[in-house]
Amino acid sequence: MVRLMDLNPEQREAVKHRDGPMLILAGAGSGKTRVIVNRIAYLIEQGVNPEHILAVSFTNRAVREMEERVADMVNNRKVAKKLTLSTFHSLGVRILRTDIDLLNYPRQFTIYDPSDQLALIKRVMREKRIDEKRFDPKYFQAEIAKAKNEGQEPKDIRDIMLREIFLAYDDALRTCGAVDFDDLIRLPCLLLKNHDSVRQRWSGRFRQIMIDEYQDTNGVQLQMVRELASIHGNLCVVGDDDQSIYGWRGSDVENIRQFDKHFPGTRVVKLTQNYRCSGNILDAANKVIEQGVGRYHKRLWTEQDNGALVGMAVLADEEGEARFVVDHLQTTHFEEKRKWSEFSIMYRTNAQSRALEELLRNERIPYKMIGGTKFFDRKEIRDLIAYLKVVNQPKDEISLRRIINYPPRGIGTATIDKLSAFAKQRRSTLYDACLHIDDCSTVGKAQRNAINDFTEMIENLKGKVEEGRSLALIAEMLISAVKFQHALFKEYSEVKEAKKRVDNVDALVNSMIQYEGKADKPSLSDYLDRVSLEPSGDNSEEEDEDAVMLITLHGAKGLEYPIVYLVGMEEGFLPYFRIYESDTDIEEERRLCYVGITRAKQKLILSRALQRRRFGRMEDREPSRFLADIPPKLLHPMGIGGKKPAVTEEERDEKFKSFFSEVFGMLEKD
DNA sequence: TTTGAATGGGTTTTT
DNA sequence: CCCATTCAAA
Ligand SMILES: Nc1ncnc2c1ncn2[C@@H]1O[C@H](COP(=O)(O)OP(=O)(O)OP(=O)(O)O)[C@@H](O)[C@H]1O
């Protein structure tokens, strides 16, 4: 049930808006997402078919958040399920799975992640005899991504070599039956633009479109949105130019600033009251963002009390910082009877989570890491996934090459080169050449046998998939067929290491079982899609698990927590500096800082270390320049700079003892 | 063809 | 410090 009285007048106006374009431009915590959620529920109440409603956001996490909030409000699972709430990329996949054949790709396409992408670019470069030493494949990868995000096609590229590689790379993708991440937006966009039937289908299907975090859209996404809204113009976007933090992947704040020019007749709604942060926190945030260069003026206000001061902790080193945060967190948890899930620790880079994780684990504090690709980056996991990808789409040459000789089965580089030549000669894919290897005289008998055994196994597994056998079962068959575990023990002389890897493989199989348990229509290709689109594996079964959140600043956008720790407030981290490169966009870093501060509802603790290990060497660290923008009267010094020294271990033990005796005392009374 | 040792290069952020 | 890649020997 929508309760319009839970909204302020501006929000109410936005929720009740029905047809035509609308822009909600508003600051952090002003209830933008709340408007979207309410508007979805309101539309349903007004009789709009939920299948006609589309809401898009950027991160998987933000989509999940929206799903939960909508589900709570609609309170009808069957109706909620009919809604389309998704990221741009999964929406792209959905469109492509239906219509990609119009572009000459198979509907069973696979999705290449950046490392597959790089591998393919390297292949293309080798084919073209372009020296990888002289020309960095990563450069081309970046340039191609940029071009795709700007909506450029190979013919638009001036640089001859880049154009040639782009062209060949795109060709190669098609041959592999694969698309890359950027294609997940670019190709649907091409389809919608060039095929009226496609546009009619999708724009007709989604008659009410909402987009959260619109300031993060890039050129191609704008085009895609335009096409999707072309039939009806019912497009509602919400965003905040002060929270634009994806410039590095082509997002363009002008999309939101010029929205009313892109969509004439736009109704503009501005929200300026912040409902999230206590006064001091909002003050600090305002001070940081106000120093922004080239910023459009906007000021948030709140009715809330000042609340606690913002903690500013200075510690000796990385470990000291982690220790401080964990101690403080633990003390607050007990003293204020806070649930673990009320805490969140945020950082600029995933690597910064290590020290924290270690300590949290030691202290047995439940935590959940959002983002980070650790699991699916492990070699053994990638290998297994590569096998499944080959079973799913044998054209996928990158995956095929990855596993054709892993575990080693006597098909070395020499053989693969011959195989590749054979494939080229008969104009077939590499896998097809494997199937007909007996017609290839250049490959020796032993190798031919090995290849035949290999294809036989893959074909067998393909059969199982077609029979509709369970995914986990297929994976298990695969693991035993290739003696995967045996290979791991052979590969890692350290038994402990090998065991760990075997455990990882088990964990992957388990994730498949879980997936099959909860998916609507489980299938291998759907599973692989999910793994590609959400490699962080944030498939938190335990949705409302009580755990501390560890998350990057980017990942935290749109989320909120009662207590937030912002660690690593140092030059080099925030703003982030890369060695040898000085292209950091300071203003974007500032906005990132603003995003971090405005995640906190009641308490915010900033921290920094004086020294940090980097490349094994200790380095001195300077405070982040953004700290200087926060008036000292808002800050409460802690750690080394605080009045009280950091809590010592004895003191902490003392606190626990008294806490427990208190608890026991309460129990005895009962 | 497989293997292990040497070497060199480098830490964003997400889909 | 930790990796990925490369290179040389078995
Ligand atoms: N009218 C209101 N009355 C009370 N609480 C509100 C109101 N509007 C929003 N809130 C609360 O304020 C908080 C922030 O809302 P929301 O997440 O929708 O903001 P947002 O504008 O999307 O923030 P961000 O820009 O950070 O993503 C939420 O806890 C929400 O419940």
XYZ file of C-alpha atoms (C1' of nucleotides) and ligand atoms in Angstrom:
726
model
C 0.000 0.000 0.000
C 1.266 3.409 -0.912
C 0.888 5.919 1.888
C 1.008 9.303 0.270
C 1.173 11.013 3.633
C 4.583 9.435 4.201
C 5.864 11.666 1.439
C 6.509 15.376 1.318
C 4.547 17.453 -1.210
C 7.251 17.355 -3.884
C 7.687 13.619 -3.543
C 3.942 13.159 -3.691
C 3.721 15.171 -6.870
C 6.400 12.975 -8.428
C 4.751 9.753 -7.339
C 1.418 10.795 -8.777
C 2.867 11.984 -12.063
C 1.565 9.640 -14.703
C 2.498 10.357 -18.308
C 5.378 12.077 -20.064
C 8.997 12.641 -19.067
C 9.931 13.623 -15.535
C 13.255 14.464 -13.973
C 13.803 14.264 -10.262
C 16.987 16.106 -9.520
C 17.865 15.935 -5.899
C 20.636 15.558 -3.379
C 21.743 12.600 -1.350
C 19.221 11.072 0.984
C 16.379 13.263 -0.200
C 14.174 10.307 -1.002
C 14.727 9.772 -4.716
C 14.699 6.031 -4.504
C 11.745 6.276 -2.179
C 9.901 8.131 -4.902
C 10.688 5.453 -7.470
C 9.587 2.694 -5.159
C 6.385 4.488 -4.264
C 5.693 5.396 -7.820
C 5.979 1.774 -8.910
C 3.545 0.739 -6.214
C 1.255 3.629 -7.035
C 1.148 2.784 -10.726
C 0.202 -0.767 -9.864
C -2.541 0.482 -7.582
C -3.779 2.658 -10.413
C -4.179 -0.454 -12.490
C -1.032 -0.375 -14.573
C 0.043 -3.883 -15.541
C 3.273 -4.599 -13.641
C 4.672 -6.228 -16.754
C 4.657 -2.813 -18.345
C 6.859 -1.298 -15.659
C 10.608 -1.161 -15.986
C 12.986 0.208 -13.372
C 16.696 0.331 -14.045
C 19.617 0.974 -11.774
C 23.348 0.520 -12.053
C 24.670 -1.910 -9.546
C 23.271 -5.297 -8.695
C 23.196 -4.240 -5.106
C 21.055 -1.189 -5.825
C 18.642 -3.317 -7.851
C 18.318 -5.793 -5.029
C 17.695 -2.960 -2.611
C 14.959 -1.628 -4.849
C 13.454 -5.101 -5.208
C 13.216 -5.449 -1.468
C 11.676 -2.065 -0.952
C 9.146 -2.597 -3.730
C 8.274 -6.073 -2.482
C 7.602 -4.653 0.983
C 5.341 -2.021 -0.403
C 3.464 -4.043 -2.978
C 3.159 -6.935 -0.608
C 2.134 -9.373 -3.279
C 4.821 -11.682 -4.557
C 3.069 -12.622 -7.745
C 2.603 -9.020 -8.757
C 6.109 -8.022 -7.702
C 7.575 -10.796 -9.829
C 6.012 -9.391 -12.960
C 7.936 -6.157 -12.625
C 11.203 -5.726 -14.436
C 13.782 -4.355 -12.036
C 17.230 -4.731 -13.451
C 20.593 -3.281 -14.239
C 21.188 -1.857 -17.689
C 23.344 -4.843 -18.458
C 20.879 -7.529 -17.515
C 18.181 -5.683 -19.415
C 20.568 -5.750 -22.360
C 21.037 -9.484 -22.014
C 17.310 -9.954 -21.992
C 16.831 -8.003 -25.181
C 19.716 -9.754 -26.870
C 18.537 -13.249 -25.923
C 15.377 -12.498 -27.873
C 16.592 -10.473 -30.794
C 20.344 -10.764 -31.284
C 19.998 -13.115 -34.257
C 19.094 -10.034 -36.303
C 22.710 -8.982 -35.855
C 24.134 -12.330 -36.847
C 25.069 -13.561 -33.420
C 23.761 -16.819 -32.020
C 21.083 -16.472 -29.365
C 23.181 -18.720 -27.203
C 25.931 -16.128 -27.074
C 28.360 -16.103 -24.164
C 29.452 -13.029 -22.294
C 33.129 -12.147 -22.191
C 34.484 -10.474 -19.114
C 37.416 -8.062 -19.361
C 40.001 -10.803 -19.099
C 38.383 -12.855 -21.867
C 38.180 -9.641 -23.811
C 41.876 -8.975 -23.358
C 42.733 -12.525 -24.336
C 40.754 -12.117 -27.527
C 42.378 -8.795 -28.331
C 45.770 -10.430 -27.900
C 44.736 -13.213 -30.286
C 43.619 -10.684 -32.826
C 46.873 -8.770 -32.485
C 48.906 -11.909 -32.944
C 46.898 -12.755 -36.023
C 47.639 -9.305 -37.384
C 51.292 -9.620 -36.402
C 51.144 -6.573 -34.213
C 53.845 -6.707 -31.588
C 52.316 -6.872 -28.108
C 55.494 -5.469 -26.652
C 55.333 -2.324 -28.690
C 51.604 -1.860 -28.560
C 49.888 -2.533 -25.287
C 46.801 -4.733 -25.738
C 45.306 -3.063 -22.682
C 45.443 0.237 -24.485
C 43.329 -1.144 -27.300
C 40.990 -2.750 -24.838
C 40.422 0.605 -23.171
C 40.030 2.448 -26.455
C 37.568 -0.080 -27.826
C 35.541 0.103 -24.639
C 35.532 3.869 -24.841
C 34.429 3.833 -28.457
C 31.648 1.370 -27.726
C 30.423 3.463 -24.829
C 30.354 6.550 -26.960
C 28.358 4.773 -29.599
C 31.157 4.764 -32.144
C 31.462 2.014 -34.699
C 34.772 0.893 -36.213
C 34.195 3.043 -39.284
C 34.127 6.147 -37.084
C 37.612 5.505 -35.745
C 40.452 7.547 -37.219
C 43.460 5.711 -35.804
C 44.157 3.062 -38.435
C 45.569 0.407 -36.180
C 42.839 0.846 -33.603
C 40.179 0.641 -36.257
C 41.686 -2.493 -37.700
C 41.904 -4.180 -34.322
C 38.404 -3.065 -33.373
C 37.043 -4.491 -36.599
C 38.897 -7.775 -36.260
C 37.992 -8.025 -32.610
C 34.320 -7.601 -33.330
C 34.595 -10.226 -36.035
C 36.336 -12.544 -33.645
C 33.639 -12.029 -31.039
C 31.028 -13.067 -33.559
C 33.023 -16.136 -34.487
C 33.269 -16.996 -30.806
C 29.552 -16.506 -30.359
C 30.415 -13.950 -27.734
C 29.686 -10.378 -26.733
C 31.587 -8.219 -24.274
C 30.143 -6.132 -21.443
C 29.914 -2.999 -23.480
C 28.047 -4.870 -26.192
C 25.338 -5.602 -23.673
C 24.341 -1.976 -24.042
C 25.625 -1.206 -27.506
C 23.986 -4.101 -29.357
C 20.505 -3.679 -27.882
C 20.844 -0.049 -28.782
C 21.686 -0.883 -32.386
C 18.774 -3.300 -32.515
C 16.326 -0.764 -31.152
C 17.543 1.897 -33.541
C 17.734 -0.141 -36.704
C 14.915 -2.626 -36.354
C 11.530 -1.143 -35.905
C 10.021 -4.461 -34.895
C 12.442 -4.659 -31.998
C 11.731 -1.120 -30.912
C 7.998 -1.697 -31.108
C 8.275 -4.841 -29.066
C 10.323 -3.426 -26.216
C 9.017 0.093 -26.099
C 5.530 -1.372 -26.294
C 6.321 -3.748 -23.519
C 7.791 -1.200 -21.100
C 5.302 1.630 -20.970
C 6.478 3.152 -17.718
C 10.213 3.456 -17.405
C 12.141 4.584 -14.356
C 15.862 5.022 -14.058
C 17.699 5.484 -10.806
C 21.136 7.134 -10.553
C 20.641 8.694 -13.948
C 23.754 10.846 -13.527
C 25.765 7.690 -14.216
C 24.420 7.020 -17.687
C 26.717 7.209 -20.689
C 26.022 8.117 -24.283
C 24.891 4.703 -25.431
C 22.672 4.272 -22.430
C 20.998 7.570 -23.210
C 20.354 6.345 -26.738
C 18.963 3.081 -25.440
C 16.660 4.878 -23.027
C 15.502 7.146 -25.812
C 14.536 4.220 -27.983
C 12.805 2.407 -25.174
C 10.737 5.456 -24.357
C 10.155 6.389 -27.981
C 6.591 5.128 -28.281
C 5.135 6.644 -25.147
C 7.634 9.036 -23.570
C 6.812 7.798 -20.089
C 10.250 8.136 -18.683
C 11.040 9.084 -15.134
C 14.669 9.523 -14.212
C 16.132 10.375 -10.854
C 19.643 11.369 -9.962
C 22.068 13.787 -8.421
C 24.845 15.446 -10.371
C 26.849 15.690 -7.150
C 26.968 11.921 -7.043
C 28.327 11.344 -10.513
C 31.189 8.930 -9.945
C 31.439 6.858 -13.085
C 33.067 9.324 -15.431
C 35.882 6.823 -15.920
C 33.580 4.494 -17.735
C 32.046 7.079 -19.940
C 29.182 8.389 -17.871
C 28.279 11.963 -18.623
C 26.574 14.243 -16.099
C 25.305 16.328 -18.972
C 22.793 13.546 -19.536
C 20.987 14.561 -16.390
C 21.716 18.273 -16.654
C 20.319 18.406 -20.177
C 17.526 15.922 -19.639
C 14.792 18.460 -20.245
C 16.418 19.349 -23.558
C 16.673 15.686 -24.588
C 13.055 15.135 -23.610
C 11.015 18.271 -24.210
C 8.048 18.762 -21.971
C 9.839 17.356 -18.969
C 8.419 17.981 -15.565
C 11.248 18.791 -13.175
C 11.004 17.983 -9.494
C 13.631 19.063 -6.995
C 13.999 17.601 -3.545
C 16.157 19.444 -1.037
C 15.309 17.961 2.323
C 17.635 15.232 3.488
C 15.949 12.592 5.621
C 18.931 10.390 6.123
C 21.828 12.045 7.892
C 22.005 13.729 11.239
C 22.911 17.422 11.174
C 26.656 17.277 11.669
C 27.071 14.589 9.063
C 25.062 16.512 6.512
C 27.017 19.638 7.380
C 30.303 17.904 6.756
C 29.004 16.521 3.465
C 27.775 19.916 2.328
C 31.121 21.491 3.156
C 33.026 18.945 1.120
C 30.821 19.136 -1.930
C 30.530 22.921 -1.884
C 34.228 23.205 -2.687
C 33.582 21.393 -5.942
C 34.751 23.130 -9.098
C 32.240 23.499 -11.904
C 29.414 22.370 -9.731
C 25.798 23.483 -10.020
C 24.670 25.050 -6.798
C 22.361 23.070 -4.592
C 22.021 22.830 -0.848
C 20.432 20.155 1.259
C 18.876 20.809 4.626
C 17.566 18.641 7.392
C 15.183 18.821 10.288
C 17.273 16.381 12.264
C 19.345 17.260 15.332
C 23.057 17.767 14.978
C 23.670 14.347 16.441
C 27.140 13.049 17.163
C 30.258 14.740 15.878
C 32.042 13.111 12.994
C 34.842 10.915 14.322
C 38.292 11.598 12.928
C 40.701 8.861 13.845
C 44.414 8.930 13.118
C 46.315 5.681 13.512
C 49.900 4.612 13.104
C 49.477 2.189 10.263
C 47.079 0.017 8.333
C 46.867 -2.584 11.046
C 46.297 0.039 13.700
C 43.495 1.474 11.617
C 41.833 -1.877 11.201
C 42.238 -2.565 14.894
C 40.726 0.787 15.783
C 37.729 0.294 13.527
C 37.056 -3.219 14.717
C 37.459 -2.261 18.375
C 35.229 0.732 18.028
C 32.690 -1.295 16.151
C 32.686 -3.992 18.786
C 32.379 -1.534 21.644
C 29.508 0.268 19.963
C 27.823 -3.017 19.194
C 27.767 -3.974 22.841
C 27.329 -0.605 24.484
C 24.620 0.674 22.202
C 23.144 -2.753 21.546
C 23.513 -2.284 17.829
C 22.997 -5.094 15.381
C 26.032 -5.924 13.271
C 24.080 -5.058 10.168
C 23.850 -1.447 11.323
C 27.563 -1.024 10.618
C 29.291 -0.560 7.355
C 32.937 -0.064 6.524
C 33.721 1.739 3.294
C 36.916 2.161 1.331
C 38.123 3.358 -2.021
C 39.667 0.154 -3.339
C 38.828 -3.475 -2.756
C 42.399 -4.196 -1.705
C 41.843 -2.112 1.417
C 39.408 -4.640 2.796
C 42.102 -7.198 3.543
C 43.341 -6.011 6.903
C 39.781 -5.420 8.042
C 38.560 -8.812 6.974
C 41.382 -10.533 8.714
C 40.645 -8.824 11.980
C 36.902 -9.273 11.745
C 37.443 -12.953 11.165
C 39.762 -13.147 14.158
C 37.222 -11.462 16.356
C 34.442 -13.646 14.965
C 32.384 -10.699 13.923
C 30.063 -11.660 11.088
C 30.715 -9.595 7.999
C 29.654 -9.551 4.412
C 31.758 -8.247 1.591
C 29.917 -6.684 -1.260
C 31.685 -6.644 -4.568
C 35.200 -7.800 -5.097
C 35.659 -10.612 -7.550
C 37.915 -12.752 -5.458
C 35.990 -15.977 -5.795
C 35.437 -15.983 -9.512
C 38.965 -14.754 -10.119
C 40.487 -17.911 -8.737
C 42.141 -19.955 -11.390
C 40.379 -23.200 -10.538
C 36.997 -21.474 -10.632
C 37.736 -19.772 -13.913
C 38.844 -23.074 -15.365
C 35.691 -24.814 -14.332
C 33.533 -21.997 -15.622
C 35.465 -22.110 -18.887
C 34.557 -25.773 -19.268
C 30.912 -24.983 -18.696
C 31.097 -22.151 -21.170
C 32.498 -24.499 -23.815
C 29.716 -26.974 -23.124
C 27.215 -24.147 -23.411
C 28.730 -22.566 -26.493
C 31.518 -24.529 -28.206
C 32.281 -21.606 -30.495
C 33.761 -19.825 -27.502
C 37.383 -20.134 -28.503
C 38.837 -18.222 -25.594
C 37.339 -20.612 -23.083
C 38.188 -23.578 -25.267
C 41.831 -22.606 -25.447
C 41.872 -22.128 -21.740
C 40.842 -25.663 -20.930
C 41.727 -27.751 -23.945
C 44.943 -28.669 -22.214
C 43.980 -28.220 -18.613
C 44.420 -30.496 -16.801
C 47.392 -31.321 -19.069
C 46.367 -33.941 -21.580
C 49.162 -33.709 -24.087
C 47.722 -31.000 -26.314
C 50.503 -28.436 -26.228
C 50.966 -25.144 -28.001
C 52.399 -26.792 -31.100
C 49.320 -28.956 -31.488
C 46.989 -26.072 -30.853
C 48.722 -24.023 -33.527
C 48.269 -26.872 -35.997
C 44.684 -27.221 -34.939
C 44.161 -23.539 -35.447
C 45.646 -23.686 -38.947
C 43.449 -26.668 -39.728
C 40.384 -24.783 -38.562
C 41.279 -21.803 -40.683
C 41.824 -23.982 -43.731
C 38.396 -25.570 -43.424
C 36.826 -22.272 -42.339
C 35.428 -23.692 -39.185
C 35.595 -22.884 -35.526
C 38.350 -24.342 -33.430
C 35.963 -26.711 -31.738
C 34.612 -27.910 -35.054
C 38.153 -28.623 -36.115
C 38.567 -30.700 -32.970
C 35.496 -32.722 -33.899
C 37.062 -33.518 -37.269
C 40.617 -33.887 -36.089
C 40.967 -37.269 -37.799
C 40.959 -35.416 -41.120
C 43.991 -33.467 -40.049
C 47.200 -35.138 -41.037
C 49.571 -32.646 -39.440
C 48.580 -33.578 -35.911
C 50.156 -36.714 -34.488
C 48.306 -39.846 -33.486
C 48.653 -39.408 -29.728
C 47.427 -35.840 -29.890
C 44.505 -36.804 -32.098
C 43.451 -39.362 -29.559
C 43.672 -36.818 -26.800
C 41.556 -34.397 -28.779
C 38.974 -37.047 -29.567
C 38.726 -37.980 -25.916
C 38.286 -34.353 -25.086
C 35.493 -33.691 -27.592
C 33.786 -36.907 -26.634
C 33.610 -35.699 -23.068
C 32.305 -32.271 -24.053
C 29.712 -33.788 -26.379
C 28.634 -36.113 -23.625
C 28.140 -33.200 -21.263
C 26.287 -31.261 -23.926
C 23.950 -34.210 -24.183
C 23.309 -34.064 -20.465
C 22.525 -30.387 -20.668
C 20.063 -31.027 -23.477
C 18.433 -33.767 -21.429
C 17.878 -31.093 -18.826
C 20.005 -32.716 -16.149
C 20.850 -30.769 -13.036
C 23.593 -28.222 -13.363
C 25.382 -29.319 -10.226
C 25.305 -32.897 -11.429
C 26.808 -31.905 -14.748
C 29.544 -30.016 -12.966
C 30.279 -33.029 -10.791
C 30.454 -35.258 -13.850
C 32.820 -32.828 -15.430
C 35.012 -32.646 -12.369
C 35.369 -36.370 -12.187
C 35.716 -36.840 -15.938
C 38.725 -34.551 -16.117
C 40.044 -35.659 -12.725
C 40.004 -32.080 -11.638
C 40.801 -32.701 -8.010
C 43.629 -35.002 -8.892
C 45.024 -32.272 -11.095
C 44.837 -29.774 -8.256
C 46.732 -32.029 -5.880
C 49.330 -32.600 -8.530
C 49.616 -28.937 -9.346
C 50.000 -27.723 -5.783
C 52.647 -29.600 -3.890
C 51.448 -27.954 -0.681
C 48.571 -30.168 0.447
C 46.891 -27.348 2.310
C 46.888 -25.184 -0.774
C 45.467 -27.978 -2.914
C 42.760 -28.679 -0.358
C 41.778 -25.038 -0.354
C 41.352 -25.125 -4.094
C 39.324 -28.318 -3.939
C 37.135 -26.582 -1.364
C 36.645 -23.694 -3.733
C 35.527 -26.066 -6.430
C 33.087 -27.620 -3.981
C 31.832 -24.172 -3.103
C 31.166 -23.496 -6.752
C 29.147 -26.687 -7.086
C 27.260 -25.681 -3.962
C 26.465 -22.305 -5.435
C 24.965 -24.150 -8.393
C 22.775 -26.208 -6.113
C 21.613 -23.042 -4.400
C 21.025 -21.383 -7.709
C 18.920 -24.271 -8.928
C 16.919 -24.134 -5.748
C 15.881 -20.539 -6.117
C 15.932 -19.710 -9.826
C 12.668 -19.519 -11.719
C 13.854 -21.449 -14.687
C 17.370 -22.689 -13.986
C 19.581 -23.440 -16.943
C 23.267 -23.561 -17.699
C 23.204 -20.468 -19.846
C 21.209 -18.514 -17.295
C 23.637 -19.554 -14.599
C 26.573 -18.426 -16.703
C 24.836 -15.113 -17.360
C 24.512 -14.529 -13.663
C 28.094 -15.412 -13.000
C 29.163 -12.954 -15.682
C 26.868 -10.160 -14.607
C 27.469 -10.568 -10.926
C 30.820 -12.181 -10.318
C 30.912 -10.814 -6.809
C 28.577 -13.695 -6.093
C 26.499 -11.602 -3.780
C 23.878 -14.330 -3.883
C 23.249 -13.786 -0.225
C 20.861 -16.583 0.584
C 20.661 -15.240 4.058
C 19.099 -12.006 2.919
C 18.658 -10.540 6.341
C 21.827 -12.004 7.739
C 23.095 -9.869 10.609
C 26.530 -8.871 9.412
C 28.820 -5.884 9.096
C 29.003 -4.645 5.504
C 32.328 -4.116 3.797
C 31.933 -2.190 0.598
C 33.683 0.172 -1.791
C 32.512 3.742 -2.056
C 31.245 3.049 -5.544
C 29.304 0.038 -4.383
C 27.790 1.984 -1.500
C 26.039 4.560 -3.624
C 22.335 4.540 -2.952
C 22.734 2.560 0.284
C 22.543 3.815 3.863
C 23.697 2.605 7.272
C 23.272 3.910 10.822
C 27.017 3.764 11.409
C 29.624 4.220 8.727
C 33.407 3.967 8.872
C 35.245 5.619 6.036
C 38.765 4.239 6.103
C 41.897 5.323 4.286
C 41.120 9.043 4.252
C 44.507 9.805 2.744
C 45.977 11.412 -0.297
C 46.548 8.537 -2.662
C 43.399 6.703 -1.708
C 40.904 9.546 -1.730
C 41.738 11.137 -4.069
C 43.188 8.020 -5.554
C 46.528 8.306 -7.322
C 47.993 5.803 -9.675
C 51.726 5.612 -10.026
C 53.099 7.112 -13.228
C 49.728 8.618 -14.001
C 48.402 11.961 -13.032
C 45.015 11.844 -14.654
C 42.973 11.542 -11.468
C 39.772 13.523 -11.730
C 39.866 15.298 -8.383
C 36.305 16.520 -8.649
C 35.039 13.000 -9.158
C 37.036 11.899 -6.128
C 35.445 14.704 -4.168
C 32.006 13.514 -5.166
C 32.999 10.028 -4.126
C 33.928 11.391 -0.729
C 30.558 13.130 -0.602
C 28.794 9.901 -1.482
C 30.631 8.134 1.337
C 29.811 10.737 3.967
C 26.151 10.843 3.022
C 25.713 7.098 3.509
C 25.737 7.591 7.284
C 22.517 8.081 9.173
C 23.708 8.567 12.740
C 27.425 8.083 13.112
C 30.301 8.633 10.798
C 33.888 7.802 11.659
C 36.626 8.819 9.279
C 40.017 7.240 9.688
C 43.487 7.424 8.250
C 46.900 5.911 8.832
C 50.199 7.773 9.116
C 52.095 5.025 7.392
C 51.117 2.261 5.082
C 52.860 -0.715 3.528
C 52.924 -0.478 -0.178
C 54.889 -2.871 -2.358
C 56.309 -4.195 0.859
C 57.797 -0.829 1.734
C 56.535 1.514 4.435
C 55.375 4.839 3.108
C 54.291 8.002 4.891
C 50.751 9.065 4.199
C 49.225 12.522 4.116
C 45.666 13.301 5.169
C 43.134 13.548 2.382
C 42.678 17.092 1.121
C 38.944 16.676 1.558
C 39.359 16.485 5.320
C 40.508 20.086 5.263
C 37.110 21.101 3.904
C 35.342 19.851 6.999
C 35.276 22.473 9.784
C 37.187 21.181 12.819
C 34.256 21.968 15.074
C 32.368 19.134 13.407
C 35.156 16.676 14.100
C 35.901 14.603 17.120
C 39.546 13.508 17.183
C 40.147 9.849 17.938
C 42.976 7.351 17.853
C 46.451 8.841 18.129
C 45.056 12.327 17.707
C 42.307 11.771 20.266
C 42.210 12.770 23.881
C 41.925 9.217 24.955
C 44.403 6.792 23.459
C 42.981 3.947 21.433
C 41.328 1.402 23.641
C 43.926 -1.016 24.898
C 43.387 -4.712 24.869
C 43.059 -4.918 28.659
C 40.455 -2.203 28.692
C 38.496 -4.003 26.064
C 38.592 -7.253 27.976
C 37.425 -5.330 31.008
C 34.492 -3.968 29.025
C 33.513 -7.406 27.844
C 33.663 -8.804 31.321
C 31.360 -6.151 32.647
C 29.070 -6.579 29.668
C 28.791 -10.280 30.181
C 28.268 -10.027 33.894
C 25.505 -7.572 33.102
C 23.927 -10.021 30.701
C 24.271 -12.877 33.135
C 22.820 -10.682 35.817
C 19.804 -10.067 33.636
C 19.411 -13.757 32.959
C 19.508 -14.589 36.628
C 16.756 -12.122 37.364
C 14.426 -13.880 34.898
C 55.107 -31.123 -23.823
C 55.473 -30.148 -19.042
C 57.564 -28.154 -15.164
C 59.316 -24.997 -12.005
C 62.242 -21.085 -11.385
C 63.289 -16.323 -12.575
C 61.767 -12.004 -13.602
C 59.547 -7.988 -14.017
C 55.661 -5.125 -13.300
C 51.958 -2.842 -10.309
C 47.701 -2.327 -7.099
C 40.929 1.971 -8.768
C 36.242 2.220 -9.018
C 31.529 -1.763 -12.015
C 28.848 -4.366 -15.413
C 54.470 -7.715 -1.307
C 51.995 -10.589 -4.760
C 50.656 -11.639 -9.217
C 51.306 -13.128 -14.152
C 54.109 -14.032 -17.639
C 58.277 -15.741 -19.578
C 61.975 -18.755 -20.187
C 64.903 -22.723 -19.772
C 65.557 -27.441 -18.484
C 63.753 -32.157 -17.998
N 9.243 12.011 3.140
C 10.018 11.246 3.897
N 9.738 11.060 5.199
C 10.535 10.294 5.962
N 11.623 9.654 5.551
C 11.958 9.790 4.265
C 11.197 10.575 3.369
N 11.769 10.523 2.171
C 12.854 9.740 2.296
N 12.987 9.276 3.545
C 14.056 8.415 4.063
O 15.297 8.996 3.760
C 16.266 8.022 3.431
C 16.880 8.272 2.075
O 15.943 8.016 1.044
P 16.368 7.461 -0.353
O 17.286 6.304 -0.204
O 15.149 7.258 -1.156
O 17.179 8.702 -0.853
P 17.941 8.932 -2.203
O 17.614 10.298 -2.617
O 17.674 7.844 -3.156
O 19.422 8.894 -1.692
P 20.768 8.721 -2.537
O 20.907 9.929 -3.393
O 21.805 8.673 -1.487
O 20.618 7.464 -3.304
C 15.557 6.695 3.515
O 15.807 6.101 4.739
C 14.112 7.069 3.352
O 13.271 6.134 3.979
